Short mmCIF file of C-alpha atoms in Angstrom, two decimals:
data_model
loop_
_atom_site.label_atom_id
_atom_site.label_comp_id
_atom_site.label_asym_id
_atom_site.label_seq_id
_atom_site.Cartn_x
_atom_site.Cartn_y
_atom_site.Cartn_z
CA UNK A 15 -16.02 49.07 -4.14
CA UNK A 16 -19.77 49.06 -3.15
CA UNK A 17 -21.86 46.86 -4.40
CA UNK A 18 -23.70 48.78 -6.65
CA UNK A 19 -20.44 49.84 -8.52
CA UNK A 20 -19.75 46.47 -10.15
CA UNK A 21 -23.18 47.26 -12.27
CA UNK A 22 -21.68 50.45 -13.87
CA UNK A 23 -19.60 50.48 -17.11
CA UNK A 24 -15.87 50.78 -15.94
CA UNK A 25 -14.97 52.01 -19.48
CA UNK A 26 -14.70 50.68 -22.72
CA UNK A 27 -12.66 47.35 -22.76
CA UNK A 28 -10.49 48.41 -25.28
CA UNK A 29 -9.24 51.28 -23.03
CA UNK A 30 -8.72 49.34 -19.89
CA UNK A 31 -6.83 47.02 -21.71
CA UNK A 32 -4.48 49.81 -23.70
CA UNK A 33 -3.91 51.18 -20.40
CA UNK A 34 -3.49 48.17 -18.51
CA UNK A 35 -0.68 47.07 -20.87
CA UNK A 36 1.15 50.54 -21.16
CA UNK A 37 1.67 50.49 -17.52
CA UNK A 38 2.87 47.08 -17.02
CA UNK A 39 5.01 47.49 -20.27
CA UNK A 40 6.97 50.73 -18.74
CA UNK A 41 7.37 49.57 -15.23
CA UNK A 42 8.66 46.59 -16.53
CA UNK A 43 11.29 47.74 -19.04
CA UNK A 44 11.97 50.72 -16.38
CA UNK A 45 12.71 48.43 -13.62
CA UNK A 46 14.80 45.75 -15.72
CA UNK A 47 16.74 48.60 -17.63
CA UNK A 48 16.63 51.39 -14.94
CA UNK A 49 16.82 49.12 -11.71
CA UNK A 50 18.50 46.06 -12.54
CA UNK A 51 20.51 47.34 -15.74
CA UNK A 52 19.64 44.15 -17.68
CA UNK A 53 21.37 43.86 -20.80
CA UNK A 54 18.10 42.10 -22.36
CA UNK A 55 15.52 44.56 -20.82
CA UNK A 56 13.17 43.80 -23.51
CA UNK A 57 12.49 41.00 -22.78
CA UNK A 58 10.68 42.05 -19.43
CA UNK A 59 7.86 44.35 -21.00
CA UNK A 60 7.74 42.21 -23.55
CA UNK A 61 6.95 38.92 -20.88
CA UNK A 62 4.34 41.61 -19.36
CA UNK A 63 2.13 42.15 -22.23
CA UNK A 64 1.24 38.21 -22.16
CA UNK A 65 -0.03 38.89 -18.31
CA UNK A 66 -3.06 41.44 -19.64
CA UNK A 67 -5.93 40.48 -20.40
CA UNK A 68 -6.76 37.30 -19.42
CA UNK A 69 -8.05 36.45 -15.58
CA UNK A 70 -6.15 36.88 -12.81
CA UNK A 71 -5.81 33.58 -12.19
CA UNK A 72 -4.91 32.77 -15.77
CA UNK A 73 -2.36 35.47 -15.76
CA UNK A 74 -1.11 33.81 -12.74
CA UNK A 75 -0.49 30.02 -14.76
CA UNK A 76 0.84 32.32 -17.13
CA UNK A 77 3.25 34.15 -15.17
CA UNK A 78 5.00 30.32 -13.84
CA UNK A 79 4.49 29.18 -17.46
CA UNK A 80 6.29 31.68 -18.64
CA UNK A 81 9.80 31.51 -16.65
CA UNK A 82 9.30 27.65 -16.88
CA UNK A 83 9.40 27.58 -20.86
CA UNK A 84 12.70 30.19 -20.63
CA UNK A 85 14.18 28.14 -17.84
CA UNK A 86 14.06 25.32 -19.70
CA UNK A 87 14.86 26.17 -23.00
CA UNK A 88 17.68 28.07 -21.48
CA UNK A 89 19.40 24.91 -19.82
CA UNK A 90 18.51 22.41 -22.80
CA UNK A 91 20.73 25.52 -24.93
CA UNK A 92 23.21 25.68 -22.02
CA UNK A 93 24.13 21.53 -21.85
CA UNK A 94 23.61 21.62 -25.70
CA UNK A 95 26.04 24.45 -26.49
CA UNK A 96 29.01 23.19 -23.62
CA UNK A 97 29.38 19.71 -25.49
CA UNK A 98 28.56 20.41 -29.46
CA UNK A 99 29.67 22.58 -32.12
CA UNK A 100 27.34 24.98 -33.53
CA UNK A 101 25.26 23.63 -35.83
CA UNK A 102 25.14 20.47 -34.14
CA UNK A 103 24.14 22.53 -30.69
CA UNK A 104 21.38 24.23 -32.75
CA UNK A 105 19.86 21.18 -34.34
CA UNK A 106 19.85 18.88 -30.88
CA UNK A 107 18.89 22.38 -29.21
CA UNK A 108 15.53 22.50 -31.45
CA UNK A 109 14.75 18.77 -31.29
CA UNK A 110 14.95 18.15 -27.94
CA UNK A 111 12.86 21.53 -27.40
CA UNK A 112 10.18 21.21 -29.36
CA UNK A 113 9.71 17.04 -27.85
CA UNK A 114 10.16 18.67 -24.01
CA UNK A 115 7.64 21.55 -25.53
CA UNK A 116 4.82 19.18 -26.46
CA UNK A 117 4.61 17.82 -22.69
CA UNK A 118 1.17 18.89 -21.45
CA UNK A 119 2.95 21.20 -18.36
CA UNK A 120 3.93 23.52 -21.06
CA UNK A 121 0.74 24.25 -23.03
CA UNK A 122 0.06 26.31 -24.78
CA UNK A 123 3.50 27.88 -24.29
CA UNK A 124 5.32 24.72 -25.55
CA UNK A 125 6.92 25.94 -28.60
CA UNK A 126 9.03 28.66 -26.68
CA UNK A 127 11.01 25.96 -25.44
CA UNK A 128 12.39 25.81 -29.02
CA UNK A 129 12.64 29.20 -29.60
CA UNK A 130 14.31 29.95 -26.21
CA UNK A 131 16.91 27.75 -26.67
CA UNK A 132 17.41 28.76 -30.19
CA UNK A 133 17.57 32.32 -29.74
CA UNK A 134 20.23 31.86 -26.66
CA UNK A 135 22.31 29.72 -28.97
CA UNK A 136 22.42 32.20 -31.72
CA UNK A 137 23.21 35.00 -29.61
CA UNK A 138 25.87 33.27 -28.56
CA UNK A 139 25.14 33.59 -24.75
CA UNK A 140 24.25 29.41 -23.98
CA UNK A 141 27.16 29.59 -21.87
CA UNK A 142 27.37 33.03 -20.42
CA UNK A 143 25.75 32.30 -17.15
CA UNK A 144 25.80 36.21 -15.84
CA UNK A 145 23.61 36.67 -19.52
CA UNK A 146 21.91 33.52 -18.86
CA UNK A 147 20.41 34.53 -15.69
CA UNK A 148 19.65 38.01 -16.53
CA UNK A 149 17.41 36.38 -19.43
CA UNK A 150 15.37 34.30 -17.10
CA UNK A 151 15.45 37.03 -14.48
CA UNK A 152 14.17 39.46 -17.42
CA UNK A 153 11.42 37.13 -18.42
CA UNK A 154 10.53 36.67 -14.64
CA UNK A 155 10.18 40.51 -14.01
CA UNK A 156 8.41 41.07 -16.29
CA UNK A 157 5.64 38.01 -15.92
CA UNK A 158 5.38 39.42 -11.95
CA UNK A 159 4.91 42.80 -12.99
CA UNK A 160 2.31 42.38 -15.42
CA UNK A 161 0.55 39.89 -12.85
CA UNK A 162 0.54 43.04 -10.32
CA UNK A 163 -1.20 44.66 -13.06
CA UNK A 164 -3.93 42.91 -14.18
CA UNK A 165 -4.43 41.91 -10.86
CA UNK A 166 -4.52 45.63 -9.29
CA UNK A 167 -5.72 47.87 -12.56
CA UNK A 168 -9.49 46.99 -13.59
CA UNK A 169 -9.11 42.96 -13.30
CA UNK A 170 -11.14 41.28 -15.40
CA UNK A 171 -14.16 39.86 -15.33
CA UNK A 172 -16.43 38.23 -16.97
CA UNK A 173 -19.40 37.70 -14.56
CA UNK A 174 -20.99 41.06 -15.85
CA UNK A 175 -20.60 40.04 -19.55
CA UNK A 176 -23.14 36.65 -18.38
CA UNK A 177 -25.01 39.22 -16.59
CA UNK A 178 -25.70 41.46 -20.12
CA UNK A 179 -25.71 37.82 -21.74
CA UNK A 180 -28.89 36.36 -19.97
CA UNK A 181 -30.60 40.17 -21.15
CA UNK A 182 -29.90 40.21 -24.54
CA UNK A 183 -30.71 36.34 -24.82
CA UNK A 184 -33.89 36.74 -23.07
CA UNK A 185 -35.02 39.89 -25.34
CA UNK A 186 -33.78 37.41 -28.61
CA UNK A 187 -35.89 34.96 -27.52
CA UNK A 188 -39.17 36.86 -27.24
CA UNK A 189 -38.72 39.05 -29.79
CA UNK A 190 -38.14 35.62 -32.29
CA UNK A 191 -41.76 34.79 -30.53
CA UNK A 192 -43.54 38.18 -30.93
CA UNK A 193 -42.56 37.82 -34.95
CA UNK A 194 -43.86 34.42 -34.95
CA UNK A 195 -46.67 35.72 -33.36
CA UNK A 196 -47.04 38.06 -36.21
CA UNK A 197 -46.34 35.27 -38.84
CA UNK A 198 -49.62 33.26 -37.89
CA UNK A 199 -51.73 36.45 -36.92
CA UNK A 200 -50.98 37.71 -40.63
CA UNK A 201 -51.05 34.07 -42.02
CA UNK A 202 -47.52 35.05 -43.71
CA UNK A 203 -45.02 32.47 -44.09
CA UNK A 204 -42.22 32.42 -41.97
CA UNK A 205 -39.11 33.67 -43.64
CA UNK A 206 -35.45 32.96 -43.77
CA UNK A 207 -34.56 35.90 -41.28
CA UNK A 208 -36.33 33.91 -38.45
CA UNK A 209 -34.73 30.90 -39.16
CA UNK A 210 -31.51 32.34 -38.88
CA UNK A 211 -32.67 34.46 -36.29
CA UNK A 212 -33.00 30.75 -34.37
CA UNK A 213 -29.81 29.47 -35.40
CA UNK A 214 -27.85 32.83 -34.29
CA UNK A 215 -29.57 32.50 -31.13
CA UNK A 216 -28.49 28.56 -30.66
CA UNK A 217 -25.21 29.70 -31.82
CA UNK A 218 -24.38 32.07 -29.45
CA UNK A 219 -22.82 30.92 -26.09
CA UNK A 220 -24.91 29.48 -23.42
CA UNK A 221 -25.65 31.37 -20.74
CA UNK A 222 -24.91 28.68 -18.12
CA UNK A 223 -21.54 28.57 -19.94
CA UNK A 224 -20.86 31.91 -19.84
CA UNK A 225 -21.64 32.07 -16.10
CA UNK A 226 -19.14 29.29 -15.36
CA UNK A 227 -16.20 31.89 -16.99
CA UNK A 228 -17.59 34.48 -15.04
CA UNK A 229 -17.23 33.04 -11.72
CA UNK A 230 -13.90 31.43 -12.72
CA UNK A 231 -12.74 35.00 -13.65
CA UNK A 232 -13.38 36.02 -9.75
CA UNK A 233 -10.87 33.78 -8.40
CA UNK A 234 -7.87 35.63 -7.13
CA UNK A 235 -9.77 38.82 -8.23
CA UNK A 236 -10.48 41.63 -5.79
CA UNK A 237 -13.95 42.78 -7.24
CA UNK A 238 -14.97 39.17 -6.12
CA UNK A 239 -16.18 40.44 -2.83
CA UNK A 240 -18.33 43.41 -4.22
CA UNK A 241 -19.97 40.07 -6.53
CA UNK A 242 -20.11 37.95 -3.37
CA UNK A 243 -22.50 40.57 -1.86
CA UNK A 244 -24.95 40.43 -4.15
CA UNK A 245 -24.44 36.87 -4.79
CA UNK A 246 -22.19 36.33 -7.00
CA UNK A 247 -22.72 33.77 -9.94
CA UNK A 248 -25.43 31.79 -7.87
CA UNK A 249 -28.53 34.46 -8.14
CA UNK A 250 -28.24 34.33 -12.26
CA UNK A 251 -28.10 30.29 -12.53
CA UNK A 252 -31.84 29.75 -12.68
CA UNK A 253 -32.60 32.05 -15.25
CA UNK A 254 -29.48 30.86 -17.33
CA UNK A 255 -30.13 27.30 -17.30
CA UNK A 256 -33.85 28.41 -18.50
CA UNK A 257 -32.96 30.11 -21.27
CA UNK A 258 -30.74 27.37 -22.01
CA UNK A 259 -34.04 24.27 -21.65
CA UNK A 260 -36.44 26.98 -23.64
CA UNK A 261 -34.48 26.83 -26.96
CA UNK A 262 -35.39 23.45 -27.86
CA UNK A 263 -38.71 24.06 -27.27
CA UNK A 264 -38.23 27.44 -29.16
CA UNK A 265 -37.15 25.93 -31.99
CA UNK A 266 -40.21 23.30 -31.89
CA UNK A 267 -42.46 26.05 -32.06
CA UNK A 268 -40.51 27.69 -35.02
CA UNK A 269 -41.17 24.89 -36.55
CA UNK A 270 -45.11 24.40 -35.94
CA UNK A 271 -45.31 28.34 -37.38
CA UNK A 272 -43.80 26.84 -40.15
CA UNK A 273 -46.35 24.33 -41.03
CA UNK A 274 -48.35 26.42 -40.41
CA UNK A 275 -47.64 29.12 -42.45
CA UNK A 276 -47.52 26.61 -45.25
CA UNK A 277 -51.41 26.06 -45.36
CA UNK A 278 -54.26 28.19 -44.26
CA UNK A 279 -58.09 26.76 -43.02
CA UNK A 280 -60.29 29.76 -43.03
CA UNK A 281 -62.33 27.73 -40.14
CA UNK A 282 -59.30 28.61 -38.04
CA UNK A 283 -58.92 32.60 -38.20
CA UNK A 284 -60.30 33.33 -34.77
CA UNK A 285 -57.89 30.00 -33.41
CA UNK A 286 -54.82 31.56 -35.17
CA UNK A 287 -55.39 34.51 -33.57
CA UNK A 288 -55.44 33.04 -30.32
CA UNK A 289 -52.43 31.17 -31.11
CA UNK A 290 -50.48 34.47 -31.93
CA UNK A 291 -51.80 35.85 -28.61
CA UNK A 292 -50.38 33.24 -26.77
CA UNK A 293 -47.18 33.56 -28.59
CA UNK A 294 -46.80 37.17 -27.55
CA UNK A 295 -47.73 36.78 -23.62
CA UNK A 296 -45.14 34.20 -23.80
CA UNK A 297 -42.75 36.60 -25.48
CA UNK A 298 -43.78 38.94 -22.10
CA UNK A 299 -42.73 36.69 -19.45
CA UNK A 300 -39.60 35.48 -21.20
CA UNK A 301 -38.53 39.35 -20.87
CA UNK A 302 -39.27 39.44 -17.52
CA UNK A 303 -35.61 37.23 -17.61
CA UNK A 304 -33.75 39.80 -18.46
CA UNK A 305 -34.76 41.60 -14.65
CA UNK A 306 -31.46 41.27 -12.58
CA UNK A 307 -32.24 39.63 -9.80
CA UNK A 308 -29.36 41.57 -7.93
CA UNK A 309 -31.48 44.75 -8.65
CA UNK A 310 -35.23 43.46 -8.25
CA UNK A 311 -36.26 42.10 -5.32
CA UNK A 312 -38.71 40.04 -6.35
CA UNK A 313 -37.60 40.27 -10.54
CA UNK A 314 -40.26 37.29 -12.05
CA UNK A 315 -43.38 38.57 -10.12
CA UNK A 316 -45.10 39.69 -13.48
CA UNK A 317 -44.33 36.71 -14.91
CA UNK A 318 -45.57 34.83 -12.46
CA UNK A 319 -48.74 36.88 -11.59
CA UNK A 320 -49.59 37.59 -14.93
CA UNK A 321 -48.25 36.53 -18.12
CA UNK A 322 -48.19 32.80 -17.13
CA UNK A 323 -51.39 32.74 -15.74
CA UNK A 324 -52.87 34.24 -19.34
CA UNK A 325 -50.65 32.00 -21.06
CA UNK A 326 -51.97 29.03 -19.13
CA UNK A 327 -55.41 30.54 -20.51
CA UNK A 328 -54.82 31.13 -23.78
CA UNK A 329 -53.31 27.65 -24.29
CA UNK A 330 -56.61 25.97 -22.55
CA UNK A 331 -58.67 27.83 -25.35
CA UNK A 332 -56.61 26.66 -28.27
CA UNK A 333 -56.70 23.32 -26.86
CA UNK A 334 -60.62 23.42 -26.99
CA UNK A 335 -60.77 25.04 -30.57
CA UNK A 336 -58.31 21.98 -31.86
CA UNK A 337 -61.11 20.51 -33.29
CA UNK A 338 -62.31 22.80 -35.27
CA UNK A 339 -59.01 23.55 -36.75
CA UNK A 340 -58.90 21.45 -39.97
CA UNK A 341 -55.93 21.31 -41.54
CA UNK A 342 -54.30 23.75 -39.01
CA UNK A 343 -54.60 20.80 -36.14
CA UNK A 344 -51.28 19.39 -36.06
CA UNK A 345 -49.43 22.67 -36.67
CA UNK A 346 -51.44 23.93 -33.79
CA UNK A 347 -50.90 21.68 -31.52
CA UNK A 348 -47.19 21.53 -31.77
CA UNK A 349 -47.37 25.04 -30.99
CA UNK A 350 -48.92 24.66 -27.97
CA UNK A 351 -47.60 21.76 -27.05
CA UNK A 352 -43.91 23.48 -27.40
CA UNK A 353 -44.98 26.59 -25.78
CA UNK A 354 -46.67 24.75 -22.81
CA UNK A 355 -43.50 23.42 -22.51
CA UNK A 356 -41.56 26.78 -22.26
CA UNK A 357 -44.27 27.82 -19.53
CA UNK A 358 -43.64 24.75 -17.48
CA UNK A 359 -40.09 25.71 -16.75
CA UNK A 360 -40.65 29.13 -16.28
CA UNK A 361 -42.97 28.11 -13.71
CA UNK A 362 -39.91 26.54 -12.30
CA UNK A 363 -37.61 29.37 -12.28
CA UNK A 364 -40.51 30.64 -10.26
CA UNK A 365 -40.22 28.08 -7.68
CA UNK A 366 -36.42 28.21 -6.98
#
């Protein structure tokens, strides 16, 4: 894969993953009913489907996981059903599954400890070692094939979906500023919609958080050397964990435009206007984060040369018009003070 082909859509998820699990389902069940001639060859595709989906390495856990919690349950239903009757068998069977289930090895799998043991009991097969080990051989098939799978077919990965993140959180925080902006330039007080507008984007994950899932999805996973080329996880930190820092100071500013919307100094129309100016440049170089840096070669140099430098500006002439405000003083200058703030770490993704 070059290393331009990670960038383009692979298809929709839902396909990969319908796809993904059709294969492993059939080469399991073929190769446990076909191959082996397993008496319980449902249990294989059925083990396989729990394989897709998740990352490679999960699926991996999930694979040992998997034949663990049958291996177990099956010889905790083996020594119960040898030296009890029935419903005493099924009874110490369950309890002593569901306490070995709860052990911390087992989770989140735990409670098929139980059921294994419950279900070989009632089949009547605790004791039929050929069915015995065609159960855990079934289950162990069919956790191997559905590893191959997800490992070979499309593995996932999650370092693209951090990629789109860091755009779409980048445009949702300058767009919030550009209708601020419009708030004070109109004198219109700030409504419910960009309040919530805030709280979705607090709400949604954190970029730095959703970089840390990406680059654990690449372990064990092929397409982790077409990422490694470009840089993997490493070239998007700086402009997640500034996203991240500018939503407090986001939020301060949301609520300056609120106090400020909630009076108006006519003295102060030419200062409000400047304010909303400054609120827009801003808005400009916090889209310059969305700019992949694996694309651009140099993907903050607007920012840099030009909207910080006018925001630096703008902020000195609101800072000299503060006392001529009125009213408007203290809303303005938590504004600025906020949206200084927001400048001085873009100034440091800059730097890195």
């Amino acid at each position: 894969m070059s290393g331009t082909a990670i960038f383009r859509s692979v298809g929709r998820p839902w396909i990969v993953a319908a796809t993904k699990s059709t294969i492993a389902a059939i080469a399991a069940w073929w190769l446990a009913d076909r191959v082996i001639g397993s008496p319980q060859s449902f249990l294989a595709p059925y083990t396989a489907l729990f394989m897709i989906g998740v990352t490679v390495r999960a699926s991996g856990t999930a694979a040992v996981r998997q034949v663990a919690v049958v291996t177990v349950g099956v010889a905790i239903a083996a020594a119960a059903g040898s030296v009890l009757p029935t419903v005493a068998a099924l009874a110490a069977a369950v309890a002593v599954g569901t306490v070995v289930g709860r052990m911390r090895v087992f989770a989140p799998d735990g409670m098929w400890v139980a059921i294994t043991a419950l279900l070989v009991l009632l089949y009547g097969t605790a004791t039929d070692e050929v069915m015995v080990l065609y159960r855990i051989g079934d289950v162990a098939l069919g956790a191997i094939v559905g590893l191959a799978v997800n490992a070979v077919v499309v593995p996932p990965e999650f370092l693209s979906e951090a990629r789109d993140l860091i755009v779409v959180r980048s445009r949702g925080q300058a767009e919030l500023l550009r209708n601020l902006a419009l708030a004070v330039r109109d004198g219109a007080r700030v409504h419910r919609e960009l309040r919530t507008e805030l709280w979705e984007l607090f709400k949604a994950s954190g970029v730095t958080a959703a970089l840390d899932r990406g680059r654990d999805s690449l372990r064990g996973n092929v397409r982790r050397r077409a990422w490694s080329r470009v840089g993997g996880d490493r070239i998007y930190r700086p402009a997640a964990s500034t996203l991240d820092r500018t939503l407090i100071s986001l939020a301060a500013v949301v609520v300056g435009v609120e106090g400020l919307s909630s009076r108006f100094e006519d003295s102060s129309d030419g200062l409000r206007d400047d304010v909303a100016d400054l609120l827009d440049i801003v808005a400009d170089a916090l889209d310059e984060l969305g700019n992949d840096p694996a694309r651009h070669h140099s993907p903050y140099s607007r920012m840099l040369g030009k909207h910080l430098p006018e925001a630096m500006r703008l902020s000195e002439v609101v800072h000299q018009g503060l006392s001529d405000a009125g009213a408007d003083t203290a809303a303005i200058s938590s504004i600025v003070v906020a949206v200084d703030a927001i400048d001085a770490t873009l100034y440091r993704l800059g730097e890195q």
